[in-house]
Coordinates of C-alpha atoms and ligand atoms in Angstrom, one line a residue:
M1 CA 0.0 0.0 0.0
K2 CA 1.3 3.5 -0.9
R3 CA 1.7 6.2 1.8
E4 CA -1.4 7.8 3.2
I5 CA -2.6 11.3 2.2
R6 CA -3.5 13.6 5.1
V7 CA -6.1 16.2 5.0
G8 CA -6.4 19.3 7.2
L9 CA -9.9 21.0 7.2
C10 CA -10.2 24.7 7.9
G11 CA -13.8 25.6 8.8
C12 CA -16.4 23.0 10.0
G13 CA -19.7 24.7 9.1
V14 CA -22.4 23.1 7.0
I15 CA -20.0 21.8 4.2
G16 CA -17.2 21.1 6.6
E17 CA -19.3 18.8 8.7
G18 CA -20.6 17.2 5.6
L19 CA -17.0 16.5 4.5
V20 CA -16.1 15.0 7.9
T21 CA -19.0 12.7 7.6
A22 CA -18.2 11.8 3.9
L23 CA -14.5 11.0 4.8
Q24 CA -15.7 8.8 7.7
Q25 CA -18.6 7.0 6.1
H26 CA -17.1 6.6 2.6
A27 CA -13.5 6.0 3.8
D28 CA -13.2 2.7 2.0
V29 CA -14.3 3.8 -1.4
I30 CA -12.4 7.1 -1.1
S31 CA -9.2 5.4 -0.2
A32 CA -9.6 2.7 -2.9
R33 CA -10.3 5.3 -5.6
A34 CA -7.5 7.6 -4.4
G35 CA -5.0 4.7 -4.4
A36 CA -3.9 5.3 -0.8
P37 CA -5.6 5.8 2.5
I38 CA -7.0 9.3 2.9
R39 CA -7.0 10.4 6.5
L40 CA -8.5 13.5 8.1
A41 CA -5.6 14.5 10.3
A42 CA -6.8 17.9 11.7
V43 CA -9.8 20.2 11.8
A44 CA -9.9 23.8 12.8
D45 CA -12.9 25.9 13.7
K46 CA -13.4 28.8 16.1
D47 CA -16.6 27.2 17.4
P48 CA -15.9 24.6 20.1
A49 CA -19.3 23.1 19.6
R50 CA -18.5 22.2 16.0
L51 CA -15.2 20.6 17.1
D52 CA -17.1 18.5 19.7
I53 CA -19.2 17.0 16.8
V54 CA -15.9 16.0 15.0
R55 CA -14.5 14.6 18.3
A56 CA -17.6 12.5 18.7
Q57 CA -17.1 11.0 15.2
D58 CA -13.3 10.3 15.6
P59 CA -11.3 11.2 18.7
S60 CA -8.0 10.7 16.9
I61 CA -8.5 13.9 14.8
A62 CA -6.4 16.9 16.0
L63 CA -8.8 19.8 16.8
L64 CA -7.7 23.4 16.7
D65 CA -9.3 26.8 17.1
D66 CA -6.9 28.5 14.7
A67 CA -7.2 27.7 11.0
F68 CA -3.7 29.1 10.4
E69 CA -2.2 26.3 12.4
I70 CA -3.4 23.8 9.8
P71 CA -0.9 24.7 7.0
K72 CA 2.0 24.6 9.5
R73 CA 1.4 20.9 10.3
D74 CA 3.7 18.3 9.0
D75 CA 0.9 15.7 9.1
V76 CA -1.2 17.6 6.5
D77 CA -0.7 17.2 2.8
I78 CA -3.9 18.8 1.5
V79 CA -5.5 21.9 3.1
V80 CA -9.3 22.2 2.6
E81 CA -10.5 25.8 3.0
L82 CA -14.1 26.0 3.9
I83 CA -14.1 29.2 6.0
G84 CA -15.6 31.4 3.3
G85 CA -15.2 35.1 2.8
V86 CA -12.3 36.7 1.0
E87 CA -9.6 38.4 3.2
V88 CA -8.9 35.7 5.8
A89 CA -9.4 32.9 3.3
D90 CA -7.0 34.6 1.0
R91 CA -4.3 34.7 3.7
L92 CA -5.0 31.1 4.6
V93 CA -4.8 29.7 1.1
R94 CA -1.6 31.7 0.6
A95 CA -0.2 30.3 3.8
A96 CA -1.0 26.8 2.6
L97 CA 0.5 27.2 -0.8
D98 CA 3.6 28.9 0.6
A99 CA 3.9 25.8 2.9
K100 CA 3.7 23.6 -0.3
K101 CA 0.4 22.1 0.6
H102 CA -2.2 21.4 -2.0
V103 CA -5.5 23.2 -1.5
V104 CA -9.2 22.4 -2.1
T105 CA -11.6 25.3 -1.7
A106 CA -15.3 25.8 -2.2
N107 CA -14.8 29.6 -2.0
K108 CA -16.2 31.2 -5.2
A109 CA -15.9 34.7 -3.8
L110 CA -12.2 34.2 -3.1
L111 CA -11.4 32.7 -6.5
A112 CA -13.6 35.2 -8.4
E113 CA -11.8 38.1 -6.7
R114 CA -8.3 36.8 -6.2
G115 CA -8.1 33.6 -8.3
A116 CA -5.5 34.9 -10.8
A117 CA -2.9 35.6 -8.1
L118 CA -3.7 32.4 -6.2
F119 CA -3.4 30.1 -9.2
E120 CA -0.1 31.8 -10.0
L121 CA 1.1 31.1 -6.5
A122 CA -0.1 27.5 -6.7
E123 CA 1.9 27.0 -9.9
A124 CA 5.0 28.7 -8.5
N125 CA 4.9 26.3 -5.5
G126 CA 4.1 23.2 -7.5
C127 CA 0.8 22.8 -5.8
D128 CA -2.7 21.8 -6.9
L129 CA -5.6 24.3 -6.2
Y130 CA -8.9 22.6 -6.8
F131 CA -12.4 24.2 -6.6
E132 CA -15.1 22.0 -8.1
A133 CA -17.4 22.7 -5.1
A134 CA -17.2 26.5 -5.8
V135 CA -19.7 26.3 -8.7
A136 CA -23.0 24.5 -8.6
G137 CA -22.2 22.2 -5.6
A138 CA -22.4 18.6 -6.7
I139 CA -22.7 19.3 -10.4
P140 CA -19.2 18.7 -12.0
V141 CA -19.4 21.8 -14.1
I142 CA -15.7 22.8 -13.6
R143 CA -14.5 19.3 -14.7
V144 CA -16.8 19.2 -17.7
I145 CA -15.7 22.6 -19.1
R146 CA -12.0 22.2 -18.1
E147 CA -11.5 18.6 -19.1
S148 CA -14.3 16.9 -21.1
L149 CA -14.9 20.0 -23.4
A150 CA -11.3 21.2 -23.4
S151 CA -11.0 20.8 -27.1
D152 CA -14.2 22.7 -27.9
H153 CA -15.0 26.3 -28.4
I154 CA -17.8 27.1 -25.9
R155 CA -20.5 29.3 -27.4
S156 CA -22.6 29.8 -24.3
V157 CA -23.2 28.7 -20.7
R158 CA -26.6 29.4 -19.2
G159 CA -27.6 28.2 -15.8
I160 CA -29.3 28.3 -12.5
I161 CA -26.4 28.5 -10.2
N162 CA -27.9 29.8 -7.0
G163 CA -30.0 27.2 -5.2
T164 CA -31.3 29.6 -2.6
S165 CA -32.8 32.0 -5.3
N166 CA -34.2 29.1 -7.2
Y167 CA -35.7 27.6 -4.1
I168 CA -37.4 30.9 -3.2
L169 CA -38.8 31.5 -6.7
S170 CA -40.0 27.9 -6.9
S171 CA -41.7 28.1 -3.5
M172 CA -43.4 31.3 -4.5
A173 CA -44.6 29.7 -7.8
N174 CA -45.5 26.3 -6.5
D175 CA -46.8 26.9 -3.0
G176 CA -47.6 30.6 -3.0
A177 CA -45.0 31.0 -0.3
A178 CA -44.0 34.5 0.8
F179 CA -40.5 35.6 -0.2
G180 CA -39.3 35.9 3.5
D181 CA -40.7 32.5 4.5
A182 CA -39.1 30.8 1.5
L183 CA -35.7 32.4 2.3
K184 CA -36.0 31.3 5.9
A185 CA -36.6 27.7 4.8
A186 CA -33.6 27.8 2.4
Q187 CA -31.4 29.1 5.3
E188 CA -32.7 26.3 7.6
A189 CA -32.0 23.7 4.9
G190 CA -28.4 24.9 4.7
F191 CA -28.4 26.2 1.1
A192 CA -28.0 29.9 1.8
E193 CA -24.7 31.7 2.3
A194 CA -23.8 32.9 5.8
D195 CA -24.9 36.3 4.5
P196 CA -28.0 35.4 2.3
T197 CA -27.9 38.9 0.8
L198 CA -25.3 37.4 -1.6
D199 CA -27.8 34.8 -2.7
I200 CA -30.8 37.0 -3.3
T201 CA -29.0 39.9 -4.8
G202 CA -27.2 37.7 -7.4
G203 CA -23.7 38.3 -5.9
D204 CA -23.1 34.6 -5.3
A205 CA -24.1 33.7 -8.9
S206 CA -21.9 36.5 -10.3
H207 CA -18.9 35.0 -8.4
K208 CA -19.7 31.6 -10.0
L209 CA -20.2 33.1 -13.4
A210 CA -16.8 34.9 -13.3
L211 CA -15.2 31.5 -12.7
I212 CA -17.2 29.9 -15.5
A213 CA -16.3 32.7 -17.9
G214 CA -12.7 32.2 -17.0
L215 CA -12.8 28.6 -17.9
A216 CA -15.1 28.7 -20.8
F217 CA -13.8 31.8 -22.6
G218 CA -10.3 32.4 -21.1
A219 CA -11.6 35.7 -19.8
R220 CA -10.3 37.4 -16.7
V221 CA -13.6 38.9 -15.3
L222 CA -14.2 40.4 -11.9
P223 CA -17.7 39.9 -10.5
S224 CA -18.2 43.7 -10.3
E225 CA -17.9 43.8 -14.1
I226 CA -20.9 41.5 -14.5
P227 CA -24.3 43.1 -14.8
T228 CA -26.1 41.6 -11.9
E229 CA -29.7 41.8 -10.5
G230 CA -31.2 39.8 -7.7
I231 CA -34.6 38.2 -7.3
E232 CA -35.9 40.6 -4.7
Q233 CA -38.0 42.6 -7.2
V234 CA -39.9 39.5 -8.5
D235 CA -43.5 39.8 -7.4
P236 CA -46.0 36.9 -7.2
R237 CA -48.0 38.7 -10.0
D238 CA -44.9 38.4 -12.3
I239 CA -44.8 34.7 -11.7
Q240 CA -48.5 34.4 -12.4
Y241 CA -48.4 36.5 -15.6
A242 CA -45.3 34.6 -16.8
R243 CA -47.0 31.3 -16.3
N244 CA -50.0 32.5 -18.2
F245 CA -47.7 33.6 -21.1
G246 CA -46.1 30.1 -21.0
Y247 CA -42.9 30.9 -19.1
A248 CA -41.3 30.2 -15.7
I249 CA -39.2 32.8 -13.8
R250 CA -35.8 31.4 -13.0
P251 CA -32.7 33.0 -11.5
L252 CA -30.3 32.8 -14.4
A253 CA -26.7 33.4 -15.1
V254 CA -25.7 33.8 -18.8
A255 CA -22.3 33.7 -20.4
E256 CA -22.2 33.9 -24.2
R257 CA -19.7 34.7 -26.8
L258 CA -21.3 37.2 -29.2
Q259 CA -20.7 37.4 -33.0
D260 CA -18.5 40.5 -32.6
G261 CA -16.3 38.7 -30.1
A262 CA -17.5 40.5 -27.0
L263 CA -18.9 38.5 -24.0
D264 CA -22.5 38.8 -22.9
L265 CA -22.3 38.1 -19.2
R266 CA -25.2 38.7 -16.8
V267 CA -27.0 37.5 -13.8
H268 CA -30.8 38.3 -13.3
P269 CA -34.2 36.7 -12.9
A270 CA -35.5 35.7 -16.4
L271 CA -38.6 34.4 -18.1
V272 CA -37.7 31.0 -19.5
P273 CA -40.1 29.3 -21.9
Q274 CA -41.8 26.2 -20.5
S275 CA -40.3 24.3 -23.4
D276 CA -36.7 24.9 -22.0
P277 CA -35.4 22.3 -19.6
L278 CA -34.2 25.2 -17.3
A279 CA -37.9 26.0 -16.7
H280 CA -38.3 22.7 -14.9
V281 CA -35.3 22.9 -12.6
D282 CA -37.2 23.3 -9.4
G283 CA -36.3 24.0 -5.7
A284 CA -32.7 24.1 -4.7
L285 CA -31.6 22.3 -7.9
N286 CA -29.0 23.9 -10.1
A287 CA -28.6 23.3 -13.8
V288 CA -26.1 24.4 -16.4
A289 CA -26.7 24.3 -20.2
I290 CA -23.6 24.4 -22.2
Q291 CA -23.5 25.0 -26.0
G292 CA -20.2 24.1 -27.7
A293 CA -19.2 24.4 -31.3
M294 CA -18.5 20.7 -31.7
V295 CA -20.4 19.2 -28.8
G296 CA -23.6 21.0 -29.4
P297 CA -26.0 21.3 -26.5
S298 CA -25.4 19.6 -23.2
F299 CA -27.3 19.9 -19.9
L300 CA -26.2 19.2 -16.4
S301 CA -28.5 19.2 -13.4
G302 CA -28.2 18.4 -9.8
L303 CA -28.0 19.7 -6.2
G304 CA -26.1 22.9 -6.2
A305 CA -26.0 23.5 -2.5
G306 CA -26.3 21.7 0.9
A307 CA -23.8 19.7 3.0
A308 CA -23.6 16.2 1.4
P309 CA -23.7 17.3 -2.3
T310 CA -21.1 20.0 -1.9
A311 CA -18.9 17.8 0.3
T312 CA -19.0 15.2 -2.4
S313 CA -17.4 17.7 -4.8
V314 CA -14.8 18.6 -2.2
A315 CA -14.0 14.9 -1.6
G316 CA -13.7 14.3 -5.3
D317 CA -11.1 17.0 -5.5
I318 CA -9.2 15.5 -2.6
I319 CA -9.2 12.1 -4.4
D320 CA -7.9 13.8 -7.6
I321 CA -5.1 15.6 -5.8
A322 CA -4.2 12.4 -4.0
R323 CA -3.8 10.6 -7.3
N324 CA -1.7 13.5 -8.7
S325 CA 0.5 13.4 -5.7
L326 CA 0.9 9.6 -5.8
A327 CA 1.8 9.8 -9.5
G328 CA 4.2 12.7 -8.7
A329 CA 2.3 14.9 -11.2
P330 CA 0.7 17.9 -9.5
M331 CA -0.6 20.8 -11.6
R332 CA -2.0 18.6 -14.4
R333 CA -4.9 21.0 -14.7
W334 CA -5.1 24.4 -16.4
Y335 CA -7.0 26.9 -14.4
L336 CA -6.3 30.3 -15.5
P337 CA -7.9 32.5 -18.1
T338 CA -5.1 32.8 -20.7
E339 CA -6.4 35.7 -22.7
G340 CA -6.7 38.4 -20.0
A341 CA -9.4 41.0 -20.0
Q342 CA -12.1 40.8 -22.7
E343 CA -14.8 43.2 -23.7
I344 CA -18.1 42.7 -21.9
Q345 CA -21.2 43.9 -23.6
A346 CA -22.9 46.8 -21.8
I347 CA -26.4 45.8 -20.6
A348 CA -27.8 48.8 -22.5
D349 CA -26.6 47.1 -25.7
L350 CA -28.3 43.8 -25.0
S351 CA -30.9 42.8 -27.6
S352 CA -33.6 40.7 -25.9
R353 CA -37.3 40.2 -25.6
Y354 CA -38.8 41.7 -22.4
Y355 CA -41.7 41.1 -20.0
L356 CA -43.1 44.4 -18.8
R357 CA -45.6 45.0 -16.1
F358 CA -47.3 48.5 -15.9
S359 CA -49.4 49.8 -13.1
V360 CA -51.7 52.4 -14.7
Q361 CA -54.8 54.5 -14.2
D362 CA -57.8 52.6 -15.7
E363 CA -59.0 55.4 -18.0
S364 CA -59.5 55.9 -21.7
G365 CA -56.5 56.6 -23.8
V366 CA -53.9 55.1 -21.4
L367 CA -53.4 51.9 -23.4
A368 CA -53.0 53.9 -26.6
A369 CA -50.6 56.3 -25.0
L370 CA -48.5 53.5 -23.6
S371 CA -48.3 51.5 -26.8
G372 CA -47.6 54.8 -28.7
A373 CA -44.7 55.7 -26.4
L374 CA -43.2 52.2 -26.9
G375 CA -43.8 52.3 -30.6
D376 CA -42.1 55.7 -30.8
S377 CA -39.0 54.0 -29.4
G378 CA -39.2 51.2 -31.9
I379 CA -40.4 48.7 -29.3
S380 CA -43.0 46.3 -30.7
I381 CA -45.5 44.5 -28.5
E382 CA -45.9 40.8 -29.0
L383 CA -48.5 39.8 -26.4
M384 CA -50.5 41.8 -23.9
V385 CA -53.1 41.4 -21.1
Q386 CA -54.9 43.9 -18.9
D387 CA -56.4 43.3 -15.5
V388 CA -58.5 45.8 -13.7
D389 CA -57.3 45.9 -10.1
D390 CA -59.6 45.0 -7.2
G391 CA -61.0 47.8 -5.2
D392 CA -62.2 51.2 -6.3
G393 CA -58.9 52.8 -7.0
G394 CA -59.5 52.9 -10.7
T395 CA -56.2 51.3 -11.5
A396 CA -55.2 48.4 -13.7
T397 CA -52.2 46.2 -14.5
I398 CA -51.0 45.7 -18.0
A399 CA -48.5 42.9 -18.6
M400 CA -46.9 42.4 -21.9
L401 CA -44.1 40.6 -23.8
T402 CA -42.1 42.6 -26.4
H403 CA -40.4 41.6 -29.5
H404 CA -36.6 42.0 -29.6
A405 CA -35.4 45.4 -28.6
H406 CA -32.2 47.0 -27.3
E407 CA -32.3 47.4 -23.6
G408 CA -31.1 51.0 -23.7
D409 CA -34.2 51.9 -25.8
V410 CA -36.6 50.0 -23.6
R411 CA -35.2 51.6 -20.4
A412 CA -35.4 55.1 -22.0
A413 CA -39.0 54.5 -23.1
L414 CA -40.0 53.2 -19.6
D415 CA -38.3 56.2 -17.9
A416 CA -40.3 58.5 -20.1
I417 CA -43.5 56.6 -19.5
D418 CA -43.0 56.6 -15.7
D419 CA -42.3 60.3 -15.8
T420 CA -45.9 60.9 -17.1
H421 CA -49.2 60.5 -15.2
L422 CA -49.8 57.2 -17.1
T423 CA -48.3 54.9 -14.5
T424 CA -49.0 54.8 -10.8
A425 CA -45.8 52.9 -9.9
S426 CA -42.4 52.2 -11.6
T427 CA -42.8 49.8 -14.5
H428 CA -41.3 46.4 -13.9
L429 CA -39.0 44.7 -16.5
I430 CA -37.8 41.1 -16.6
R431 CA -35.7 39.8 -19.5
I432 CA -36.7 36.8 -21.5
V433 CA -34.0 34.2 -22.1
E434 CA -34.5 31.6 -24.7
Ligands
HSE1 N1 -25.7 29.7 -1.3 C1 -25.3 28.9 -2.5 C2 -26.6 28.6 -3.2 C3 -24.7 27.6 -2.1 O1 -27.7 28.9 -2.7 O2 -26.6 28.1 -4.3 C4 -23.4 27.3 -2.7 O3 -22.8 28.2 -3.5

């Protein structure tokens, strides 16, 4: 039997605890597939209660309250970073790589913000830096783009890559749940980030999309460069109108190479036709649809969040690194965008179809004025419905789908309309992705 590979775990929250369980319960299969015993040598967490849970599982594991002690240990070959956040995690991963330890991380914020420098450091130190769990939990999207499709030109990647947002929109659509109740349930189920604002404002998905764009297009993209909108503005009425029009509302991330070479990158809720498989990805499920020049369409779906699914991806990385180490061949992977910064299309230049919901006075001439204002900006209406609101306020709701238009034109027309007496509240826009 070859030598054992020793793992040091930094951070024993939801995913960390899942990893401890996976390494215990699947020890036989993990060691057999790695080609050597994999042993969890040390776990660090500030919270003694979490360490007590580890102690109860295996009293031989060294327990520490300082994650920075893990990279210093001689009995650790692979450091697993699951503390999250950027600053402290950055220092920790650097400390591990400087100590010539391989690293596995699930930290998409860290890699999206600092990945370029960290991958350089890993290479300089002859270390592996793996991150399958950082994007879409258990779905092997990193491996598929980096390895299986390495020979292809990727045209587009579209996906649902935030389980919390998808869970909330699904609960609102399927059970009529209130936004806050659905968010609370997602937090209790362990899908949500420590700060769920990152989930519902699209920040988490933009971190993941930056990593996808790096792998798929060789682009060095910072999350702040990606047009990003969260799901907070989605109203139950939008879900209902979308359904009646034949669409579902999903939290989407889009990365596409345009004809002129620029990249269309964006994160936002979108109307997706019921005929698209993404419309049927429900609850905390994630899905990623990849279109390649040679491979054509492919579709991956699975659990994108939660302890066991995410820990499975972390453990898979540990096995891969163990095999590299045993073969004396670390750094077999390419990680880095090679083409540096690329042009990202401004959202105003996007050509899309749109769902619009207007709150208007229910009086003669309003509809004609609305459609006239849109028509003057070259925006053509495809489908429209009007409902007179309950009560005696004399208001109505008009929901419509447009034909393709440039977003800058649509926004300008809506601003002009909302500046008149025609609407009683700001008009709501959701892009259609098909
Ligand atoms: N908070 C994330 C989600 C989990 O809801 O998808 C993993 O990134």
